[in-house]
Amino acid sequence: MSTIPLDYETLRLIWWLLLGILLIGFAVMGGRDLGVGALLPFAARTDAERRVLLNVIGPTWEGNQVWLILGGGAIFAAFPPLYAVSFSGFYLAMIVILLALILRPVGFKFRGKIEDRRWRTAWDWGLFIGGFVPALIMGVAVGNVLLGAPFYLDDTMRIFYTGNFFQLLTPFALLAGLVSLGMIVTQGAAVIVGRTEGPTAERARLYGTWSGLATMALFALGGVWVASMDGHVITSVIDPHAPINPLGKTVELARGGWLSNFGAYPWMIAAPALGLAGLAIAVLGLRTRRGLLALAGSSAGIIGIVSTAGLSLFPFLLPSSTVPQAGLTLWDASSSHLTLFVMLLMTVFFLPIIVLYTGWVFRVMRGTVSSDSLGKNPNAY
């Protein structure tokens, strides 16, 4: 592999960063749509108001799912053991998320087929579920990663999952789920305030303000909780160039272990600071009816919160609560040197195209959406 210009350690770090970028991309971009969906029955009271919200996110929500697909693909190709454990162990949770997400395209297409209040209200609640459930369960999943997933590996590297769906619903995991839901709702409220007007924007402003404040409090509470819980710490020597072998290390549990990275690298404190500061800016933007400021703040808050979780876990990708030694890390759960390099070349080519196209679409679709504008558009939902 001497012909590859980047060494194995560097490629592993690059793909850890890229995975984080893809997950943040979905949280920021997909969070716009999930947040608007979660607010749909509450911020909009009449059929006309709800149609406005559907058309705020209708032209772009499908494109925003690209970040979720890329994230799943990156896990599959760059970290196969992580894909095998998480997608099989959390199978039921992922099915629930997928079923909720399926309600969105179906709701968009079928809601306007019949001019009946009960029919449309039923689909409105379906769209609410499509936004609320994924935002909550994805946060619960992150909380369970910090707690450790119940799995172990035998001597032949076969994976055995020892938990079930309901064991995932622990108090700390539900707290993480509420943080996720709160930041997504704040993001959705910022979008509504920035692109609508009248009573709908005012209601979204109120809900977004409260969700932003609640998320700040819950995020801070989560930090205190993490400081008092056991974290996984690798106590053996790490060889970042070695072939994958999750069982080739020793791991111990230490009180507050998930905060050890912040002590070793003080610059990492910028992540939780960004999370809190971004949410504060979002609340300020909502209070002053400045949608662009609110959206920038809520997006920064999401980046900070997701980055905090990733930096806390580093180098772990998925710790094991059953056998800590079996926890998957960046150094022992990645694909081969050549695979990571080839994937990086493809990413360097395609990712800028996706970013440029996304920016172009949002530029074309910019502006305020109102009932009057919908009346002039025969393709509106």
Short mmCIF file of C-alpha atoms in Angstrom, two decimals:
data_model
loop_
_atom_site.label_atom_id
_atom_site.label_comp_id
_atom_site.label_asym_id
_atom_site.label_seq_id
_atom_site.Cartn_x
_atom_site.Cartn_y
_atom_site.Cartn_z
CA MET A 1 0.00 0.00 0.00
CA SER A 2 3.03 2.29 -0.25
CA THR A 3 1.60 3.77 -3.46
CA ILE A 4 -1.28 5.33 -1.54
CA PRO A 5 -0.29 8.94 -0.72
CA LEU A 6 -2.15 9.00 2.62
CA ASP A 7 -1.28 6.65 5.46
CA TYR A 8 -3.87 4.41 7.13
CA GLU A 9 -4.13 6.52 10.28
CA THR A 10 -4.81 9.70 8.34
CA LEU A 11 -7.46 8.05 6.19
CA ARG A 12 -9.21 6.66 9.26
CA LEU A 13 -9.29 10.14 10.81
CA ILE A 14 -10.54 11.69 7.58
CA TRP A 15 -13.42 9.22 7.38
CA TRP A 16 -14.31 9.78 11.00
CA LEU A 17 -14.55 13.49 10.20
CA LEU A 18 -16.50 12.85 7.00
CA LEU A 19 -18.98 10.64 8.84
CA GLY A 20 -19.50 13.42 11.35
CA ILE A 21 -19.99 15.97 8.56
CA LEU A 22 -22.59 13.77 6.86
CA LEU A 23 -24.52 13.22 10.09
CA ILE A 24 -24.40 16.94 10.87
CA GLY A 25 -25.50 17.66 7.30
CA PHE A 26 -28.60 15.53 7.79
CA ALA A 27 -29.33 17.03 11.19
CA VAL A 28 -29.12 20.58 9.80
CA MET A 29 -30.75 20.05 6.39
CA GLY A 30 -33.12 17.20 7.18
CA GLY A 31 -33.85 18.86 10.51
CA ARG A 32 -35.53 21.71 8.64
CA ASP A 33 -38.14 19.32 7.28
CA LEU A 34 -38.49 17.20 10.41
CA GLY A 35 -38.93 20.32 12.51
CA VAL A 36 -41.58 21.83 10.26
CA GLY A 37 -43.40 18.49 10.23
CA ALA A 38 -43.32 18.26 14.02
CA LEU A 39 -44.80 21.77 14.25
CA LEU A 40 -47.36 21.33 11.44
CA PRO A 41 -50.52 20.67 13.54
CA PHE A 42 -49.62 23.36 16.07
CA ALA A 43 -48.10 26.28 14.17
CA ALA A 44 -50.72 26.04 11.41
CA ARG A 45 -54.40 25.83 12.39
CA THR A 46 -56.28 26.11 9.09
CA ASP A 47 -55.99 24.14 5.87
CA ALA A 48 -54.57 27.16 4.07
CA GLU A 49 -51.91 27.67 6.74
CA ARG A 50 -50.91 24.03 6.65
CA ARG A 51 -50.63 24.10 2.88
CA VAL A 52 -48.22 27.00 3.25
CA LEU A 53 -45.97 24.96 5.55
CA LEU A 54 -46.09 21.94 3.25
CA ASN A 55 -44.95 24.12 0.38
CA VAL A 56 -42.14 25.63 2.44
CA ILE A 57 -40.43 22.24 2.66
CA GLY A 58 -42.13 20.37 -0.20
CA PRO A 59 -39.68 21.34 -2.99
CA THR A 60 -36.52 20.50 -1.00
CA TRP A 61 -37.22 17.76 1.55
CA GLU A 62 -36.36 14.90 -0.82
CA GLY A 63 -32.98 16.39 -1.62
CA ASN A 64 -32.23 16.81 2.07
CA GLN A 65 -32.56 13.03 2.53
CA VAL A 66 -29.37 12.64 0.49
CA TRP A 67 -27.40 13.41 3.66
CA LEU A 68 -29.08 10.53 5.49
CA ILE A 69 -28.38 8.14 2.61
CA LEU A 70 -24.76 9.26 2.39
CA GLY A 71 -24.35 8.81 6.14
CA GLY A 72 -25.71 5.27 5.99
CA GLY A 73 -23.56 4.50 2.97
CA ALA A 74 -20.45 5.85 4.69
CA ILE A 75 -21.07 3.62 7.71
CA PHE A 76 -21.59 0.61 5.44
CA ALA A 77 -18.45 1.14 3.35
CA ALA A 78 -16.01 2.83 5.75
CA PHE A 79 -16.93 1.08 9.02
CA PRO A 80 -18.48 -2.33 8.19
CA PRO A 81 -18.45 -3.73 11.77
CA LEU A 82 -20.29 -0.62 12.95
CA TYR A 83 -22.87 -1.11 10.22
CA ALA A 84 -23.29 -4.79 11.13
CA VAL A 85 -23.79 -4.14 14.85
CA SER A 86 -25.91 -1.00 14.70
CA PHE A 87 -28.17 -1.89 11.80
CA SER A 88 -28.90 -5.34 13.21
CA GLY A 89 -28.94 -4.55 16.93
CA PHE A 90 -31.06 -1.41 16.52
CA TYR A 91 -33.16 -3.06 13.83
CA LEU A 92 -36.58 -2.40 15.37
CA ALA A 93 -35.73 1.21 16.19
CA MET A 94 -34.61 1.78 12.60
CA ILE A 95 -37.78 0.17 11.26
CA VAL A 96 -39.82 2.59 13.39
CA ILE A 97 -37.81 5.52 11.99
CA LEU A 98 -38.23 4.31 8.40
CA LEU A 99 -41.97 3.78 8.79
CA ALA A 100 -42.27 7.30 10.18
CA LEU A 101 -40.20 8.73 7.33
CA ILE A 102 -42.36 6.88 4.78
CA LEU A 103 -45.38 8.82 6.05
CA ARG A 104 -43.86 12.02 4.68
CA PRO A 105 -43.87 11.34 0.92
CA VAL A 106 -47.20 9.57 1.24
CA GLY A 107 -48.63 12.48 3.22
CA PHE A 108 -47.38 15.07 0.73
CA LYS A 109 -48.90 13.21 -2.22
CA PHE A 110 -52.21 12.04 -0.73
CA ARG A 111 -53.18 14.91 1.56
CA GLY A 112 -54.58 17.08 -1.23
CA LYS A 113 -56.29 14.28 -3.16
CA ILE A 114 -59.61 14.67 -1.31
CA GLU A 115 -61.13 17.93 -0.12
CA ASP A 116 -62.28 16.56 3.20
CA ARG A 117 -61.28 18.04 6.56
CA ARG A 118 -60.94 14.69 8.35
CA TRP A 119 -58.90 13.20 5.49
CA ARG A 120 -56.47 16.11 5.47
CA THR A 121 -56.24 16.31 9.25
CA ALA A 122 -55.35 12.60 9.39
CA TRP A 123 -52.50 13.15 6.93
CA ASP A 124 -51.38 16.23 8.85
CA TRP A 125 -50.90 14.07 11.93
CA GLY A 126 -49.13 11.51 9.77
CA LEU A 127 -46.69 14.23 8.69
CA PHE A 128 -46.32 15.20 12.34
CA ILE A 129 -45.34 11.61 13.19
CA GLY A 130 -42.91 11.67 10.26
CA GLY A 131 -41.11 14.60 11.86
CA PHE A 132 -41.52 13.92 15.57
CA VAL A 133 -40.62 10.22 15.74
CA PRO A 134 -37.31 10.26 13.79
CA ALA A 135 -36.10 13.35 15.66
CA LEU A 136 -36.81 11.70 19.01
CA ILE A 137 -35.54 8.18 18.26
CA MET A 138 -32.33 9.35 16.61
CA GLY A 139 -31.52 11.23 19.80
CA VAL A 140 -32.39 8.15 21.86
CA ALA A 141 -29.94 6.20 19.69
CA VAL A 142 -27.15 8.67 20.45
CA GLY A 143 -27.94 8.41 24.16
CA ASN A 144 -27.62 4.64 23.95
CA VAL A 145 -24.28 4.95 22.18
CA LEU A 146 -22.99 6.92 25.17
CA LEU A 147 -24.41 4.28 27.51
CA GLY A 148 -22.99 1.46 25.40
CA ALA A 149 -24.87 -0.97 23.20
CA PRO A 150 -25.57 -4.48 24.56
CA PHE A 151 -23.45 -6.65 22.26
CA TYR A 152 -20.30 -8.74 22.28
CA LEU A 153 -18.01 -10.55 19.83
CA ASP A 154 -16.82 -14.14 20.08
CA ASP A 155 -13.35 -15.36 19.09
CA THR A 156 -14.40 -15.60 15.43
CA MET A 157 -15.71 -12.00 15.44
CA ARG A 158 -19.32 -13.08 15.26
CA ILE A 159 -21.65 -10.44 16.69
CA PHE A 160 -24.17 -11.26 19.41
CA TYR A 161 -26.71 -8.61 20.38
CA THR A 162 -28.12 -9.11 23.88
CA GLY A 163 -30.67 -6.31 24.18
CA ASN A 164 -34.11 -5.39 22.87
CA PHE A 165 -35.96 -2.28 21.74
CA PHE A 166 -37.51 -1.38 25.09
CA GLN A 167 -34.15 -1.57 26.88
CA LEU A 168 -33.13 1.39 24.75
CA LEU A 169 -35.69 3.63 26.47
CA THR A 170 -33.65 4.46 29.56
CA PRO A 171 -33.94 7.84 31.33
CA PHE A 172 -30.63 9.14 29.95
CA ALA A 173 -31.44 7.96 26.42
CA LEU A 174 -34.85 9.66 26.60
CA LEU A 175 -33.11 12.85 27.77
CA ALA A 176 -30.86 12.66 24.70
CA GLY A 177 -33.97 12.10 22.59
CA LEU A 178 -35.56 15.25 24.00
CA VAL A 179 -32.40 17.25 23.23
CA SER A 180 -32.54 15.99 19.66
CA LEU A 181 -36.24 16.75 19.36
CA GLY A 182 -35.81 20.21 20.85
CA MET A 183 -33.02 21.26 18.51
CA ILE A 184 -34.95 19.95 15.49
CA VAL A 185 -38.14 21.77 16.50
CA THR A 186 -36.13 24.98 16.95
CA GLN A 187 -34.68 24.49 13.48
CA GLY A 188 -38.15 23.99 12.01
CA ALA A 189 -39.49 27.06 13.82
CA ALA A 190 -36.63 29.16 12.41
CA VAL A 191 -37.50 28.01 8.89
CA ILE A 192 -41.17 28.87 9.37
CA VAL A 193 -40.42 32.32 10.80
CA GLY A 194 -38.04 33.04 7.94
CA ARG A 195 -40.31 31.94 5.11
CA THR A 196 -43.88 32.65 6.24
CA GLU A 197 -45.79 35.52 7.74
CA GLY A 198 -48.84 36.23 9.86
CA PRO A 199 -50.27 33.99 12.62
CA THR A 200 -48.36 30.90 11.47
CA ALA A 201 -45.01 32.63 11.87
CA GLU A 202 -46.05 34.04 15.25
CA ARG A 203 -47.03 30.63 16.59
CA ALA A 204 -43.82 29.09 15.28
CA ARG A 205 -41.87 31.91 16.90
CA LEU A 206 -43.44 31.11 20.28
CA TYR A 207 -42.93 27.34 20.01
CA GLY A 208 -39.39 27.78 18.72
CA THR A 209 -38.46 30.12 21.55
CA TRP A 210 -39.60 27.68 24.18
CA SER A 211 -38.03 24.68 22.44
CA GLY A 212 -34.72 26.56 22.12
CA LEU A 213 -34.66 27.44 25.80
CA ALA A 214 -35.68 23.89 26.78
CA THR A 215 -32.97 22.40 24.57
CA MET A 216 -30.32 24.58 26.18
CA ALA A 217 -31.41 23.44 29.65
CA LEU A 218 -31.64 19.77 28.66
CA PHE A 219 -28.27 19.87 26.88
CA ALA A 220 -26.63 21.34 30.00
CA LEU A 221 -28.36 18.73 32.17
CA GLY A 222 -27.07 16.02 29.84
CA GLY A 223 -23.52 17.31 30.29
CA VAL A 224 -23.84 17.10 34.06
CA TRP A 225 -25.29 13.59 33.74
CA VAL A 226 -22.45 12.44 31.47
CA ALA A 227 -19.91 13.77 33.97
CA SER A 228 -21.34 11.45 36.64
CA MET A 229 -21.72 8.30 34.52
CA ASP A 230 -19.15 5.69 33.53
CA GLY A 231 -17.32 6.25 30.27
CA HIS A 232 -15.16 3.84 28.30
CA VAL A 233 -11.42 4.44 28.31
CA ILE A 234 -8.85 2.47 26.29
CA THR A 235 -5.98 1.45 28.57
CA SER A 236 -3.84 -0.50 26.08
CA VAL A 237 -1.51 0.88 23.44
CA ILE A 238 -3.29 1.89 20.22
CA ASP A 239 -1.71 1.14 16.86
CA PRO A 240 -3.61 3.36 14.36
CA HIS A 241 -2.03 1.52 11.42
CA ALA A 242 -3.00 -2.01 12.51
CA PRO A 243 -5.62 -4.20 10.76
CA ILE A 244 -9.06 -4.26 12.35
CA ASN A 245 -9.42 -6.35 15.49
CA PRO A 246 -11.97 -5.04 18.03
CA LEU A 247 -10.82 -7.59 20.61
CA GLY A 248 -7.18 -6.52 20.47
CA LYS A 249 -7.47 -3.83 23.14
CA THR A 250 -8.33 -3.44 26.81
CA VAL A 251 -11.05 -1.07 27.97
CA GLU A 252 -11.95 0.11 31.45
CA LEU A 253 -14.93 2.04 32.78
CA ALA A 254 -14.14 5.34 34.48
CA ARG A 255 -16.46 7.84 36.12
CA GLY A 256 -16.73 10.82 33.77
CA GLY A 257 -14.63 8.99 31.20
CA TRP A 258 -16.54 10.53 28.30
CA LEU A 259 -15.22 13.95 29.31
CA SER A 260 -11.55 12.90 29.33
CA ASN A 261 -11.02 14.15 25.76
CA PHE A 262 -12.06 17.64 26.81
CA GLY A 263 -9.43 17.60 29.55
CA ALA A 264 -6.73 16.35 27.19
CA TYR A 265 -7.68 18.74 24.38
CA PRO A 266 -9.16 21.93 25.85
CA TRP A 267 -10.04 23.30 22.40
CA MET A 268 -12.84 20.71 22.22
CA ILE A 269 -14.85 22.78 24.70
CA ALA A 270 -15.70 24.93 21.66
CA ALA A 271 -18.25 22.27 20.60
CA PRO A 272 -20.60 22.45 23.62
CA ALA A 273 -20.03 26.21 23.77
CA LEU A 274 -21.16 26.46 20.15
CA GLY A 275 -24.20 24.32 20.94
CA LEU A 276 -25.34 26.63 23.74
CA ALA A 277 -24.38 29.86 21.98
CA GLY A 278 -26.08 28.80 18.75
CA LEU A 279 -29.32 28.01 20.54
CA ALA A 280 -29.15 31.34 22.38
CA ILE A 281 -28.73 33.14 19.04
CA ALA A 282 -31.66 31.15 17.63
CA VAL A 283 -33.86 32.22 20.53
CA LEU A 284 -32.77 35.83 20.03
CA GLY A 285 -33.55 35.63 16.32
CA LEU A 286 -36.98 34.16 17.00
CA ARG A 287 -37.77 36.74 19.66
CA THR A 288 -36.82 39.58 17.29
CA ARG A 289 -38.57 37.98 14.28
CA ARG A 290 -35.32 37.65 12.34
CA GLY A 291 -35.68 34.31 10.62
CA LEU A 292 -32.25 34.20 8.99
CA LEU A 293 -30.50 34.89 12.29
CA ALA A 294 -32.64 32.26 14.01
CA LEU A 295 -31.84 29.68 11.32
CA ALA A 296 -28.11 30.42 11.47
CA GLY A 297 -28.18 30.12 15.27
CA SER A 298 -30.18 26.89 15.35
CA SER A 299 -27.92 25.36 12.68
CA ALA A 300 -24.85 26.32 14.71
CA GLY A 301 -26.50 24.83 17.79
CA ILE A 302 -27.05 21.54 15.98
CA ILE A 303 -23.43 21.49 14.80
CA GLY A 304 -22.24 22.09 18.35
CA ILE A 305 -24.48 19.47 19.95
CA VAL A 306 -23.69 16.71 17.44
CA SER A 307 -19.98 17.55 17.56
CA THR A 308 -20.02 17.37 21.35
CA ALA A 309 -21.30 13.80 21.22
CA GLY A 310 -18.74 12.79 18.60
CA LEU A 311 -15.79 14.36 20.38
CA SER A 312 -16.85 12.83 23.71
CA LEU A 313 -16.92 9.35 22.19
CA PHE A 314 -13.66 9.60 20.21
CA PRO A 315 -12.13 7.20 19.28
CA PHE A 316 -15.16 5.00 20.00
CA LEU A 317 -17.83 4.51 17.36
CA LEU A 318 -20.05 2.14 19.34
CA PRO A 319 -19.05 1.09 22.88
CA SER A 320 -20.27 -2.21 24.28
CA SER A 321 -22.09 -2.32 27.61
CA THR A 322 -21.92 -6.14 27.70
CA VAL A 323 -18.17 -6.61 27.10
CA PRO A 324 -16.39 -3.22 27.06
CA GLN A 325 -13.38 -4.74 25.28
CA ALA A 326 -15.61 -5.50 22.28
CA GLY A 327 -16.52 -1.83 21.75
CA LEU A 328 -15.90 -0.63 18.21
CA THR A 329 -13.43 2.21 17.69
CA LEU A 330 -12.12 4.22 14.79
CA TRP A 331 -8.89 2.20 14.85
CA ASP A 332 -10.33 -1.32 14.87
CA ALA A 333 -13.61 -1.13 12.90
CA SER A 334 -12.69 0.54 9.60
CA SER A 335 -12.36 -0.78 6.08
CA SER A 336 -9.00 -1.49 4.46
CA HIS A 337 -6.45 1.17 3.57
CA LEU A 338 -7.23 0.89 -0.16
CA THR A 339 -10.99 0.96 0.33
CA LEU A 340 -10.86 4.15 2.38
CA PHE A 341 -8.62 5.82 -0.18
CA VAL A 342 -10.80 4.92 -3.18
CA MET A 343 -13.91 6.09 -1.32
CA LEU A 344 -12.17 9.35 -0.47
CA LEU A 345 -11.44 10.02 -4.15
CA MET A 346 -15.11 9.48 -4.98
CA THR A 347 -16.19 11.73 -2.12
CA VAL A 348 -13.85 14.53 -3.17
CA PHE A 349 -15.50 14.44 -6.60
CA PHE A 350 -19.19 13.99 -5.71
CA LEU A 351 -19.64 15.84 -2.40
CA PRO A 352 -18.92 19.32 -3.83
CA ILE A 353 -21.47 18.61 -6.59
CA ILE A 354 -24.10 17.78 -3.97
CA VAL A 355 -23.30 20.90 -1.96
CA LEU A 356 -23.39 23.18 -5.04
CA TYR A 357 -26.62 21.67 -6.31
CA THR A 358 -28.25 21.96 -2.88
CA GLY A 359 -27.21 25.61 -2.66
CA TRP A 360 -28.61 26.28 -6.12
CA VAL A 361 -31.96 24.65 -5.28
CA PHE A 362 -32.34 26.68 -2.10
CA ARG A 363 -31.48 29.85 -3.98
CA VAL A 364 -34.17 29.14 -6.57
CA MET A 365 -36.74 28.25 -3.90
CA ARG A 366 -35.98 31.21 -1.64
CA GLY A 367 -38.59 33.76 -0.62
CA THR A 368 -41.76 33.97 1.41
CA VAL A 369 -44.51 31.39 0.88
CA SER A 370 -48.09 32.63 1.33
CA SER A 371 -51.62 31.54 0.50
CA ASP A 372 -51.67 34.05 -2.36
CA SER A 373 -48.50 32.64 -3.90
CA LEU A 374 -49.93 29.11 -3.72
CA GLY A 375 -52.97 30.23 -5.67
CA LYS A 376 -50.71 31.25 -8.53
CA ASN A 377 -48.82 27.93 -8.57
CA PRO A 378 -50.71 24.99 -10.11
CA ASN A 379 -48.04 22.58 -8.86
CA ALA A 380 -48.36 23.55 -5.20
CA TYR A 381 -49.27 20.93 -2.60
#
